[in-house]
Coordinates of C-alpha atoms in Angstrom, one line a residue:
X1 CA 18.0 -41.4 -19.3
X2 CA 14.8 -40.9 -18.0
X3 CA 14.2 -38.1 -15.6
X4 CA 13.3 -39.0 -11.8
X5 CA 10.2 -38.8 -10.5
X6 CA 9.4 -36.7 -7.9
X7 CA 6.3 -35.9 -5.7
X8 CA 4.0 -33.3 -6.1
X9 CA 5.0 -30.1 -4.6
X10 CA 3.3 -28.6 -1.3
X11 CA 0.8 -26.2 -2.2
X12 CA 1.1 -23.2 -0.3
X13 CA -2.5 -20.7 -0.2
X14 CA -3.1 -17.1 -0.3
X15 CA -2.5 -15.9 3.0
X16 CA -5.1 -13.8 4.5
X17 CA -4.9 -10.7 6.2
X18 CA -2.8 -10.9 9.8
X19 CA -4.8 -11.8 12.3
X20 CA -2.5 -9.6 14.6
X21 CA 0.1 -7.2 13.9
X22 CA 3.9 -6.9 15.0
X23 CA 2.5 -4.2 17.4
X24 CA -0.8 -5.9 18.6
X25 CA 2.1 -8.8 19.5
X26 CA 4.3 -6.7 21.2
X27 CA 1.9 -4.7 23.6
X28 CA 0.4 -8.0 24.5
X29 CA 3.2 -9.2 26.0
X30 CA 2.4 -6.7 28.3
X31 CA 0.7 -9.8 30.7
X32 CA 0.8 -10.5 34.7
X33 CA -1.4 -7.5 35.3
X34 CA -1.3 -6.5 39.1
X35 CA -4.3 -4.9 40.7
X36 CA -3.6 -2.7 43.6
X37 CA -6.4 -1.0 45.2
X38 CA -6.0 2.6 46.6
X39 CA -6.2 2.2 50.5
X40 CA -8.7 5.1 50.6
X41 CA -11.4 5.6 48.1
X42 CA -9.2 8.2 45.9
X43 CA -8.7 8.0 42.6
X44 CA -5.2 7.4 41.1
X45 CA -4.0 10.8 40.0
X46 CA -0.7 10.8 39.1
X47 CA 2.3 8.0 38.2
X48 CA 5.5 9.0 37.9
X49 CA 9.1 7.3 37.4
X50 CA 12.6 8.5 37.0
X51 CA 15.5 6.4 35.9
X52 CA 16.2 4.1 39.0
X53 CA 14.4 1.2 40.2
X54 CA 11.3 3.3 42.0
X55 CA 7.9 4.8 40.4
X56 CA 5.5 7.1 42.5
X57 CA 1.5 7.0 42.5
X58 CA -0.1 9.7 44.1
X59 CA -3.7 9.0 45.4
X60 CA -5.6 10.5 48.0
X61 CA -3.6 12.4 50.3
X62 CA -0.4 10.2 49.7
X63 CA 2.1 9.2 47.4
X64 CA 3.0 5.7 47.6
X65 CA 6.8 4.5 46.1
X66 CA 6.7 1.4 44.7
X67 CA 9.6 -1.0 43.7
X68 CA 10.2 -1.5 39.4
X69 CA 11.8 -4.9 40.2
X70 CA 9.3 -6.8 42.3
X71 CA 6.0 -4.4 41.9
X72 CA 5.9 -4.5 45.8
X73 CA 4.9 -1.1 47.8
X74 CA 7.8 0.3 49.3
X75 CA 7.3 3.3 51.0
X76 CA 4.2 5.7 51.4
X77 CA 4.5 9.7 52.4
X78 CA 1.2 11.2 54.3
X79 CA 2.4 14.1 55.1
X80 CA -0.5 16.2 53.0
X81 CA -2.5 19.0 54.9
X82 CA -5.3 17.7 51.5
X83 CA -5.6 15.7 49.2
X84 CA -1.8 15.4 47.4
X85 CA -1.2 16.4 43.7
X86 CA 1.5 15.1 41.1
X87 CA 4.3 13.2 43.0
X88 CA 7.1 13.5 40.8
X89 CA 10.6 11.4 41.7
X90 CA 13.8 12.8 40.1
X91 CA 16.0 10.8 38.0
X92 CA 18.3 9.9 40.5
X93 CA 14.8 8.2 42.7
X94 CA 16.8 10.1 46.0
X95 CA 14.1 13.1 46.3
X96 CA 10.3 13.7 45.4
X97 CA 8.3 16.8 45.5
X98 CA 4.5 16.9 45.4
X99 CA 1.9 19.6 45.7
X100 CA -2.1 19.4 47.3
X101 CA -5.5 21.6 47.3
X102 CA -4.2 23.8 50.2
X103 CA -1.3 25.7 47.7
X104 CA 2.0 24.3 49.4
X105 CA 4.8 21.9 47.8
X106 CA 7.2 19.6 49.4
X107 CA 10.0 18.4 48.6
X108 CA 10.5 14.6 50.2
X109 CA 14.0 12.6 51.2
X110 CA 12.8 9.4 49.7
X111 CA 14.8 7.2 52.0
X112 CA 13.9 8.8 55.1
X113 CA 10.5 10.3 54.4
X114 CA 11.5 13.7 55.6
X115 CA 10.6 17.3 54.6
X116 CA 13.3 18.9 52.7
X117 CA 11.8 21.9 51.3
X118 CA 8.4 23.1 51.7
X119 CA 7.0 26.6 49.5
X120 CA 3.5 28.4 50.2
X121 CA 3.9 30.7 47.4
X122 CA 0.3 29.5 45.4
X123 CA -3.0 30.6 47.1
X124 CA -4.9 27.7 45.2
X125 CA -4.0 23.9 44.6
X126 CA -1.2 22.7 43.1
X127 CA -2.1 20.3 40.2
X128 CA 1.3 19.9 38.8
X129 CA 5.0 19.5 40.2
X130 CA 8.0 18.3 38.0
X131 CA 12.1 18.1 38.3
X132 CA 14.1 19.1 35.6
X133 CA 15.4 16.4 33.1
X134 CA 18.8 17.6 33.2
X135 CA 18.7 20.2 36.5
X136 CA 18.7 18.1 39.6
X137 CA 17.9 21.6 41.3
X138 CA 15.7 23.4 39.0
X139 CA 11.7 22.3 39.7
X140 CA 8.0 23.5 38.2
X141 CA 4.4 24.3 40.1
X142 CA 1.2 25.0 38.1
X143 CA -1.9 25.8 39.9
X144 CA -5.1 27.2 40.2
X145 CA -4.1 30.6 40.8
X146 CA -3.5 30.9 37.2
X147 CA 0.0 30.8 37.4
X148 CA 3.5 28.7 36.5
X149 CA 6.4 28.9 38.4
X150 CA 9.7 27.3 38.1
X151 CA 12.0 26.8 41.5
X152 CA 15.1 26.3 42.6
X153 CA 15.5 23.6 45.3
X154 CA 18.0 25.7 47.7
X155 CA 16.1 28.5 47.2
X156 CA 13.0 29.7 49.1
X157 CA 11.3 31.8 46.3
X158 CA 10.2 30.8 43.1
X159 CA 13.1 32.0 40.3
X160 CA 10.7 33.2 37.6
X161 CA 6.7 33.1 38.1
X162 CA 4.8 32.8 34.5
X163 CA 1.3 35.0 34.8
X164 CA -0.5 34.4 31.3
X165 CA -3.0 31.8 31.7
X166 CA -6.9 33.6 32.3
X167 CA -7.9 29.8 34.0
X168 CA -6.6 27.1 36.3
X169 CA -3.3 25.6 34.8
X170 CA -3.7 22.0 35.4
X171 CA -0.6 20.6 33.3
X172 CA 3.2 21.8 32.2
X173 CA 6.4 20.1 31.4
X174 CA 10.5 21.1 31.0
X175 CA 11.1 20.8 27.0
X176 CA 13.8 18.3 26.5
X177 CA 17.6 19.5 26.9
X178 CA 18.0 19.8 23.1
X179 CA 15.8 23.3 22.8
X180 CA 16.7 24.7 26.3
X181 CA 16.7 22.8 30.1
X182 CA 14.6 25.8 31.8
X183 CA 11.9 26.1 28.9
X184 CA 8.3 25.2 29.9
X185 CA 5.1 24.2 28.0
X186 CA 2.1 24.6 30.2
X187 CA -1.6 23.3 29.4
X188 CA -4.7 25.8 31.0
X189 CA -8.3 25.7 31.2
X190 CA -8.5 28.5 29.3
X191 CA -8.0 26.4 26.4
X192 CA -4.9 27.4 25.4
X193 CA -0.8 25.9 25.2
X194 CA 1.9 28.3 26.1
X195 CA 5.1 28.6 25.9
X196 CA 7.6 30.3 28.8
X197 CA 11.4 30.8 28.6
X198 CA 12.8 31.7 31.5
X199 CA 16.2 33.7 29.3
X200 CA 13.9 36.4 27.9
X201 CA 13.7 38.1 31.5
X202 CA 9.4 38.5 30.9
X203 CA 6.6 36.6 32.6
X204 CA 5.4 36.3 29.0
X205 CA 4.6 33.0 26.7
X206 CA 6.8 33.4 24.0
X207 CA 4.6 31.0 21.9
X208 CA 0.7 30.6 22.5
X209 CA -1.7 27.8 21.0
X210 CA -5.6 28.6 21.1
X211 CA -7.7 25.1 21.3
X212 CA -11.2 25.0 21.5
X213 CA -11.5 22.6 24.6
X214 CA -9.6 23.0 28.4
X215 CA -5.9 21.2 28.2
X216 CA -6.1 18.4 30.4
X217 CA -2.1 17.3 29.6
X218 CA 0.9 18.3 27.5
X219 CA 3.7 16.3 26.2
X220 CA 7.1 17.4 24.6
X221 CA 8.0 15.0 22.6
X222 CA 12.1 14.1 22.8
X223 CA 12.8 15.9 19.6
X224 CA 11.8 19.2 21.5
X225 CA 10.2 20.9 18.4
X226 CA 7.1 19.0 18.6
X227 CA 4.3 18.9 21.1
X228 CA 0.8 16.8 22.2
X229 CA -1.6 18.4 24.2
X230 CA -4.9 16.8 25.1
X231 CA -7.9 18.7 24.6
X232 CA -11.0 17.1 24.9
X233 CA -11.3 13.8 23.1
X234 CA -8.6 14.8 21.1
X235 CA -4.5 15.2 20.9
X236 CA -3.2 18.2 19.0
X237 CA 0.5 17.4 17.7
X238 CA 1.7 21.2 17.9
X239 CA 5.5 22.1 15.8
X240 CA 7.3 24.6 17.9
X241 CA 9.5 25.8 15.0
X242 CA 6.6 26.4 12.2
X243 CA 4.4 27.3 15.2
X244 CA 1.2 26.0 13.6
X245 CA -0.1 22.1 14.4
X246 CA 0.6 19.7 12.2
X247 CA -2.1 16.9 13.0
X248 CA -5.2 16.4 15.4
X249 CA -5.3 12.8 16.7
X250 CA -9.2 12.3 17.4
X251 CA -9.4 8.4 18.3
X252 CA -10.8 8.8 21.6
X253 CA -14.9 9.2 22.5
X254 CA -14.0 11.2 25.5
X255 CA -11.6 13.2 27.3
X256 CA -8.1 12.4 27.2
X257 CA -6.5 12.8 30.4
X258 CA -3.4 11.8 30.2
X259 CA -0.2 11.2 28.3
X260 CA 2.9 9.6 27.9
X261 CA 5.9 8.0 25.9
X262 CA 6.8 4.8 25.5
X263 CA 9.3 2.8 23.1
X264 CA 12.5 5.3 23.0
X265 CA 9.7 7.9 22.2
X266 CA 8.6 5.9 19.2
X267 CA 5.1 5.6 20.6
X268 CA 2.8 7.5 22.5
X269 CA 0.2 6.2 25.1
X270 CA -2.9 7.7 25.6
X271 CA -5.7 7.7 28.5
X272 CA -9.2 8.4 28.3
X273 CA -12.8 9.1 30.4
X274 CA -13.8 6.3 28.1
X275 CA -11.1 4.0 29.9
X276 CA -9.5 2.8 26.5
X277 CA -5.3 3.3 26.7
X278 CA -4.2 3.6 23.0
X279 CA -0.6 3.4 21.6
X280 CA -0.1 5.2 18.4
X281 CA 2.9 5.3 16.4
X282 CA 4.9 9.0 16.1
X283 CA 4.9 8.8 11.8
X284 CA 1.8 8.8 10.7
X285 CA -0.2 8.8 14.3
X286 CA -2.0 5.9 13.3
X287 CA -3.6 3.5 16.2
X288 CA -1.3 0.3 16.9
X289 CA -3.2 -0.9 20.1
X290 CA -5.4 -0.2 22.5
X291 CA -6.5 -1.8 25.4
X292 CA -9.7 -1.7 27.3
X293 CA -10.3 -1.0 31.0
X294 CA -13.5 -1.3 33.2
X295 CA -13.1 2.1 35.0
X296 CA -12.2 6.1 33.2
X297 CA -8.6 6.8 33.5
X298 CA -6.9 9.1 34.9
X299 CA -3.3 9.0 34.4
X300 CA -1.0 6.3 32.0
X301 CA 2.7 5.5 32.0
X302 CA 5.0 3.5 30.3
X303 CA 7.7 2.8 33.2
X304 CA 10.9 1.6 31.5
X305 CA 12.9 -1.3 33.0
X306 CA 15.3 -0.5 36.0
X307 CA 18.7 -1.4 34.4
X308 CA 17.8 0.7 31.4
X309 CA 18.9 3.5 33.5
X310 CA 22.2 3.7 31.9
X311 CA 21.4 3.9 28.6
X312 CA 20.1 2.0 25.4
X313 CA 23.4 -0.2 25.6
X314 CA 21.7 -2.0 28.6
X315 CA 18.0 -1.9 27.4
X316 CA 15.9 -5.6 26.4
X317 CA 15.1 -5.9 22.4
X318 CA 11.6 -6.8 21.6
X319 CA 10.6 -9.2 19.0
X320 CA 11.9 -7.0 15.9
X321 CA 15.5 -6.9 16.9
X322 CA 15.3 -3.1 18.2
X323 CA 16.3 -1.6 21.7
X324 CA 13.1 -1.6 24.0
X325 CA 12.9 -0.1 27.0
X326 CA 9.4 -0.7 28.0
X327 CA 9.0 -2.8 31.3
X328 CA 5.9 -2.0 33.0
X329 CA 2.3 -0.4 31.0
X330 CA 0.7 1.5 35.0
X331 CA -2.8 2.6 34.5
X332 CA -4.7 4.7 37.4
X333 CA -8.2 5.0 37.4
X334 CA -11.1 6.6 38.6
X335 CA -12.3 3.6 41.0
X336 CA -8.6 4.0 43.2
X337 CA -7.2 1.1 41.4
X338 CA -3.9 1.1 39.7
X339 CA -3.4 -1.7 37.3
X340 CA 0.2 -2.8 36.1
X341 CA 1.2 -4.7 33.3
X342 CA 4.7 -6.5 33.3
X343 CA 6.1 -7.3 29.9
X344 CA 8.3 -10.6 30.4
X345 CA 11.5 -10.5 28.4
X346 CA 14.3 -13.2 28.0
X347 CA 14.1 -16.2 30.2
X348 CA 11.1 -15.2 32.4
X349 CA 8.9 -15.1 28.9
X350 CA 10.4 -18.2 28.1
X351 CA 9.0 -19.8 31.4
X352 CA 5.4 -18.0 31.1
X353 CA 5.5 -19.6 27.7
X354 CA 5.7 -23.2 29.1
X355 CA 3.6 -22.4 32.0
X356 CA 1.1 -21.5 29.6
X357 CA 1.4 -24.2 27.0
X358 CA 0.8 -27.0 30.7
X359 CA -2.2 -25.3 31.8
X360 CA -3.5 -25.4 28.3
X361 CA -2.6 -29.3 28.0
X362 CA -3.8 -30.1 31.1
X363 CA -7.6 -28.5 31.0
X364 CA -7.3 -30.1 27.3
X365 CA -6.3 -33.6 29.0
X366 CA -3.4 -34.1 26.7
X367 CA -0.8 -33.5 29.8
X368 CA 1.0 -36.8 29.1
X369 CA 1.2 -36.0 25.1
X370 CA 3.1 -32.9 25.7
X371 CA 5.4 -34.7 28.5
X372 CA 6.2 -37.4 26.0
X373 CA 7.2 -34.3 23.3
X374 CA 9.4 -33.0 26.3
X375 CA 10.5 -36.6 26.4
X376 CA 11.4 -36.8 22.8
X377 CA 13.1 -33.4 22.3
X378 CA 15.2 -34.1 24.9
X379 CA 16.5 -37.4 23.7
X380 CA 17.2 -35.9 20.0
X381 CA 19.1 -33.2 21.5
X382 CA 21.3 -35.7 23.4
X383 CA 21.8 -37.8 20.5
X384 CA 22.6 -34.6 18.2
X385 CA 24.9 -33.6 21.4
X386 CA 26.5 -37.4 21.5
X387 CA 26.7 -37.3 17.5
X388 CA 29.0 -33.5 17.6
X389 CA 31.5 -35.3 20.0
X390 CA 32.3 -38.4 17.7
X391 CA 33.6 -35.7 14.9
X392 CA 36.2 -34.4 17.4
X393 CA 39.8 -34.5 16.9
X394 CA 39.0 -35.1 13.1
X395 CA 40.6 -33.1 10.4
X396 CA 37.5 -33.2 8.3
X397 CA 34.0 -33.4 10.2
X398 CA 31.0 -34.4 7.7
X399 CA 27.9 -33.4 8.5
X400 CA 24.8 -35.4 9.1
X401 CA 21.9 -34.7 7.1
X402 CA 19.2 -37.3 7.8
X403 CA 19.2 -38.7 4.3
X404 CA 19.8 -41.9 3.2
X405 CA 23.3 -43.4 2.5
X406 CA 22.3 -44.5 -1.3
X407 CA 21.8 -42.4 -4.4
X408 CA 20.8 -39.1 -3.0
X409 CA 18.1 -37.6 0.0
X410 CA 14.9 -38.0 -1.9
X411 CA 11.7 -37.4 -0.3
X412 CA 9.9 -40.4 0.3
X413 CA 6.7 -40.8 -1.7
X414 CA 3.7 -40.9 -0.2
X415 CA 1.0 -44.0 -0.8
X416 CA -1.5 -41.2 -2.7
X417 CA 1.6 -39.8 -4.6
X418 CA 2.4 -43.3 -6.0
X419 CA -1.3 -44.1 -6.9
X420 CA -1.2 -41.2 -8.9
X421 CA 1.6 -41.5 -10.5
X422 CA 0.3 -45.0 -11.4
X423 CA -2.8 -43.5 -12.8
X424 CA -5.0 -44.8 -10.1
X425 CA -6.9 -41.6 -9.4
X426 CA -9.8 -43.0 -7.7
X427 CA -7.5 -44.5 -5.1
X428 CA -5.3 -41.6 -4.5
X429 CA -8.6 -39.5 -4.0
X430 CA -10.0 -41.8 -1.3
X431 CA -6.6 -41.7 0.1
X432 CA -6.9 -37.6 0.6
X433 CA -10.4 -37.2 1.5
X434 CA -10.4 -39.5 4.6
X435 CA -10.3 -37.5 7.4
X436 CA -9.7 -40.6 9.8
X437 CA -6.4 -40.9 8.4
X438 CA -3.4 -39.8 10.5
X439 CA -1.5 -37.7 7.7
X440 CA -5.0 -35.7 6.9
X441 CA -4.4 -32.7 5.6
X442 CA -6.9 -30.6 3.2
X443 CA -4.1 -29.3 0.8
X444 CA -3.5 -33.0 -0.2
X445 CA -6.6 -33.1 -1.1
X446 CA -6.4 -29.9 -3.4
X447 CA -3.1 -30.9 -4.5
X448 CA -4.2 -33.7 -5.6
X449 CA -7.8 -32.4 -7.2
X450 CA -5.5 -29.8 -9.3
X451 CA -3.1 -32.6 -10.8
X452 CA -6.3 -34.6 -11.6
X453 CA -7.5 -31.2 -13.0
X454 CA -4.7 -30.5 -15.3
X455 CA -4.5 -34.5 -16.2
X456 CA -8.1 -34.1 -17.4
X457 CA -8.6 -36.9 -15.1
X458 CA -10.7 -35.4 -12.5
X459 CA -14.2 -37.5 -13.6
X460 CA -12.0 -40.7 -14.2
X461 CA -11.2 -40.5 -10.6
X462 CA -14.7 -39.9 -9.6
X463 CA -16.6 -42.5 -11.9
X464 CA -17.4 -46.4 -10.7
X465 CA -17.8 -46.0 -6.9
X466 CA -20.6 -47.4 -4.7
X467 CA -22.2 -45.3 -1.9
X468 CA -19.8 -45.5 0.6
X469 CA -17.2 -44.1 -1.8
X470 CA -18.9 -41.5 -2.8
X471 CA -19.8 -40.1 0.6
X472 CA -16.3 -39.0 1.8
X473 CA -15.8 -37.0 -1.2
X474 CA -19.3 -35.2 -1.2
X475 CA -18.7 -34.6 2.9
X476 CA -15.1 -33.3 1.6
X477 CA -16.9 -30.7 -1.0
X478 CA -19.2 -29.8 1.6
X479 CA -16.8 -28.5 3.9
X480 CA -14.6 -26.2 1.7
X481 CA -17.0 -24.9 -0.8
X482 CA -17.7 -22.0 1.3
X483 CA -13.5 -21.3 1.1
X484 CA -12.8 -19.4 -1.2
X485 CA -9.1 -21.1 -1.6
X486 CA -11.0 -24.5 -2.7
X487 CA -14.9 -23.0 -4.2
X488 CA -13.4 -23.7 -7.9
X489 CA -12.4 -27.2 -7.2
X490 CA -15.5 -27.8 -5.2
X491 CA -17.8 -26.4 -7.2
X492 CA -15.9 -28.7 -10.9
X493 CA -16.0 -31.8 -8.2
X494 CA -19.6 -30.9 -7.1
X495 CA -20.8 -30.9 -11.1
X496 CA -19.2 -34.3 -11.4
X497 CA -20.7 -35.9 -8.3
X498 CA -24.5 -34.3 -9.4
X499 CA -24.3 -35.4 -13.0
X500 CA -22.7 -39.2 -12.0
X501 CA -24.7 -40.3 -8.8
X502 CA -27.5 -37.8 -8.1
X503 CA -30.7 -39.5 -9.8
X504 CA -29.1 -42.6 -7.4
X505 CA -29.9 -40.2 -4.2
X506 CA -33.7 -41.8 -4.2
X507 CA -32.2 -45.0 -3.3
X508 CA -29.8 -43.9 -0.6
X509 CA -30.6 -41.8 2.6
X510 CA -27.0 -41.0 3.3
X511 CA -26.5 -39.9 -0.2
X512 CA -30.2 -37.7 -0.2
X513 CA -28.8 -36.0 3.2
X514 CA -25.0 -35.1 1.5
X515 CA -26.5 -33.8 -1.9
X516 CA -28.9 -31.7 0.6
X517 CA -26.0 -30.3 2.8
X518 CA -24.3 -29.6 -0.5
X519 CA -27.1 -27.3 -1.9
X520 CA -27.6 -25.0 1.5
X521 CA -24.2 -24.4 1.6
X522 CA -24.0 -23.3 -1.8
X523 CA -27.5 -21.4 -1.2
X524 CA -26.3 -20.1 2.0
X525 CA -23.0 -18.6 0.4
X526 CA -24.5 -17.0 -2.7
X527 CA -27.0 -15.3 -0.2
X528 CA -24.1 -13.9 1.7
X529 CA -22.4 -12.7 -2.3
X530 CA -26.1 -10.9 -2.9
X531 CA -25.8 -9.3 0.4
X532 CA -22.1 -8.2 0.1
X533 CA -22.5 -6.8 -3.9
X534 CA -25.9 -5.0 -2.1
X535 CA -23.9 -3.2 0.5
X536 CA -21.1 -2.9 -1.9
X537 CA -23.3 -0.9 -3.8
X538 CA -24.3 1.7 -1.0
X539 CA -20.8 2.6 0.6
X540 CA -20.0 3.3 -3.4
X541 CA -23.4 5.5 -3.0
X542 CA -21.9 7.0 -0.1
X543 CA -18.6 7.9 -1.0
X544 CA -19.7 9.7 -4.1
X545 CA -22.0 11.3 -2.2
X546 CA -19.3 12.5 0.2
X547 CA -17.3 13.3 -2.8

């Protein structure tokens, strides 16, 4: 019994490199960017967030509260003798405390806007003000008087005052819980990272880093052995345990300002002078985005989403399947604005999606196209809905495949497929190569070329045409030889149409005109080879050089 004939299987090319990564995918959804203006001409200085539905961005001389959920400016504190430094929310969003150039701190009742706490302790401004991850009481200062102090909100003295910075201290953080709740890491002018732990009873770092640029920001990472500090146009990755640094992150052309996680601590976003934010991954510290803005930055966070307060178990999953707790990508800059980008999860992407997909039928004019797909995916569903119900009640339910009730679901041949199969090559290849057809599609057309290749038939089906024959398939060759999927069937089909019809192209403008296209391209594109072997040559120069 003779074997069945099938069609020719769907080629499937090489594919390329990805036009965009997993990563480039994910930070782009990232969209709906909000520009808010700072009321006075201050730059943004500072953004903060704790784990309910509020972030803080200081400017100026206030600090204005605005809502995760709807973006929308909630409350603002003025209550600044100067220009306010660092507002910093605790987790719980109940109680803020900021510094400014005159020395004091206050601590804020968020609700009611009122003074809770205020300390005159520093003689110079206070850059930097921060609540304890895991002590609701326990607070940091670091100013310009050289010093870090960390607080206790009921008392009116600072606990423990850290004097071993020789320049302004502009930065420090509370490690995470893991390593110790009270230990601080603290960025200075005087180009160096230091270490302070409260349980050793000395104003002494326990740990010192020496950099060779002023420490605009610190980072602990959530591990709590390992630390970035931004020095410069470069972030230092420092490990606490082996106390030595392990990279130097140096993708920025100026200084880095300001830091912050992002992703469960899987990423780390960056801010520059240069106003590029960059997201690099915490492996390898390799760059997986970065995104360009028209003014330097100041400061960068990543504000997670306001029910992820309770744990991962309530966090959105991105694209790969994992837990994401990203919500909101705030960016202040030197101009006063602060820019926020709202990644769209579940159904609100869903609708941005369609939104999108309108706007781009509409200024395309094909509106009534895409309502008529809406039309027709609606009806199949409803038919596929009506179809379940019929098999209800029944012991044994067989499914519907879409295949014809006779001897099997064989693919119906195409009108090309069957020429071929009938050895008539010429009309399968005028079938493939006419691009007014409404099943067009090149890789039938190289399908078919390597089956007439391996027949030996590929002249056969290019001998005994007139001019109009020959046209589509030289306009065909013309527009993939430069591909390097299709140059070797191009190039055997080009051969055959020069040796059959070319001393014919005297008598035929048309014909004169195609063979002409035909021998630029090919010039054009062995011009661009002789270019790419030259520089080819030189980086190999180089590197050997370098080596």
């Amino acid at each position: 019994m003779a074997a069945q004939v099938g069609p020719l299987p769907q080629l499937k090319l090489a594919t390329g490199p990805a036009p965009m990564t997993a990563e480039q995918r994910y930070w782009r959804t990232f969209k709906n960017q909000l520009l808010m203006p700072s009321p006075t001409s201050y730059p943004v200085t500072h953004i903060s967030c704790g784990s309910g539905d509020t972030f803080a961005v200081t400017t100026g001389t206030r600090v204005q509260i605005y809502s995760t959920r709807t973006r929308k400016l909630l409350k603002t504190i003025t209550r600044f003798g100067d220009v306010a430094r660092s507002g910093d929310i605790r987790r719980d969003g109940k109680v803020l405390v900021a510094g400014d150039d005159t020395g004091k701190m206050q601590v804020f009742d968020v609700n009611s806007r009122a003074i809770l706490r205020t300390w005159a302790q520093h003689k110079q401004p206070v850059w930097t003000t921060k609540f304890s991850p895991t002590d609701p009481t326990a607070l940091l200062s670091a100013s310009d008087d050289k010093t870090v102090r960390l607080w206790d909100l009921p008392s009116s003295d600072p606990v423990t005052t850290f004097a071993g910075h020789a320049d302004y201290v502009r930065c420090a953080s509370f490690l995470p819980a893991a390593i110790g709740s009270r230990m601080i890491v603290s960025g200075s002018y005087d180009a160096t990272v230091k270490l302070w732990d409260p349980r050793t009873g000395s104003s002494a770092a326990v740990m010192t880093f020496k950099h060779a640029a002023p420490i605009e920001d610190v980072l602990p990472l959530p591990s709590g052995t390992t630390v970035l500090a931004a020095a410069d146009h470069c972030v230092s990755v420092l490990d606490l345990v082996a106390a030595r640094p392990l990279h130097m992150i140096n993708n920025h052309q100026k200084t880095v300002t300001s830091l912050s996680l992002a992703s469960n601590g899987r990423r780390v976003v960056t801010g520059g002078l240069e106003g590029h934010v960059k997201v690099f991954e915490t492996t390898g510290w390799n760059v997986v985005n970065s995104v360009k803005y028209p003014s330097p930055i100041l400061a960068v966070k990543v504000i997670p989403s306001a029910n992820s307060g309770g744990g991962a178990e309530s966090a959105a999953r991105d694209d790969d399947g994992e837990l994401s707790l990203d919500r909101h990508l705030a960016v202040g800059m030197q101009s006063g604005v602060l820019s926020l980008r709202t990644r769209l999860t579940g159904p609100e992407a869903h609708r941005e999606k369609e939104r999108e997909r309108e706007m781009a039928a509409l200024v395309a004019g094909s509106y009534d196209g895409l309502e008529a797909k809406k039309a027709k995916r609606k009806r199949r569903a409803a038919a596929q809905h009506r179809l379940d119900l019929v098999g209800e009640g029944a012991d044994v339910v067989i499914a519907h495949e879409g295949g014809r009730t006779g001897g099997g679901s064989r693919k119906k041949e195409r009108p090309w497929q069957a020429d071929l199969r009938h050895a008539r090559y010429g009309a399968a290849l005028d079938q493939v190569v006419d691009r007014a057809a409404k099943d067009y599609a090149p890789l039938n057309a190289l399908g078919l070329l390597l089956a007439l290749r391996h027949r030996g038939a590929v002249r056969d089906a290019l001998e005994h045409r007139d001019e109009q024959t020959v046209l589509p398939v030289l306009k065909w060759v013309c527009a993939y030889v430069c591909d390097p999927r299709y140059v070797s069937v191009c190039v055997e089909v080009g051969l055959h149409l020069l040796d059959l019809y070319a001393e014919y192209a005297d008598a035929s403008a048309e014909l004169a005109d195609g063979f002409k296209t035909l021998h630029r391209r090919v010039r054009t594109e062995v011009d661009r080879a002789q270019v790419a072997s030259q520089t080819g040559g030189m980086l190999d120069s180089l590197i050997l050089g370098c080596v």
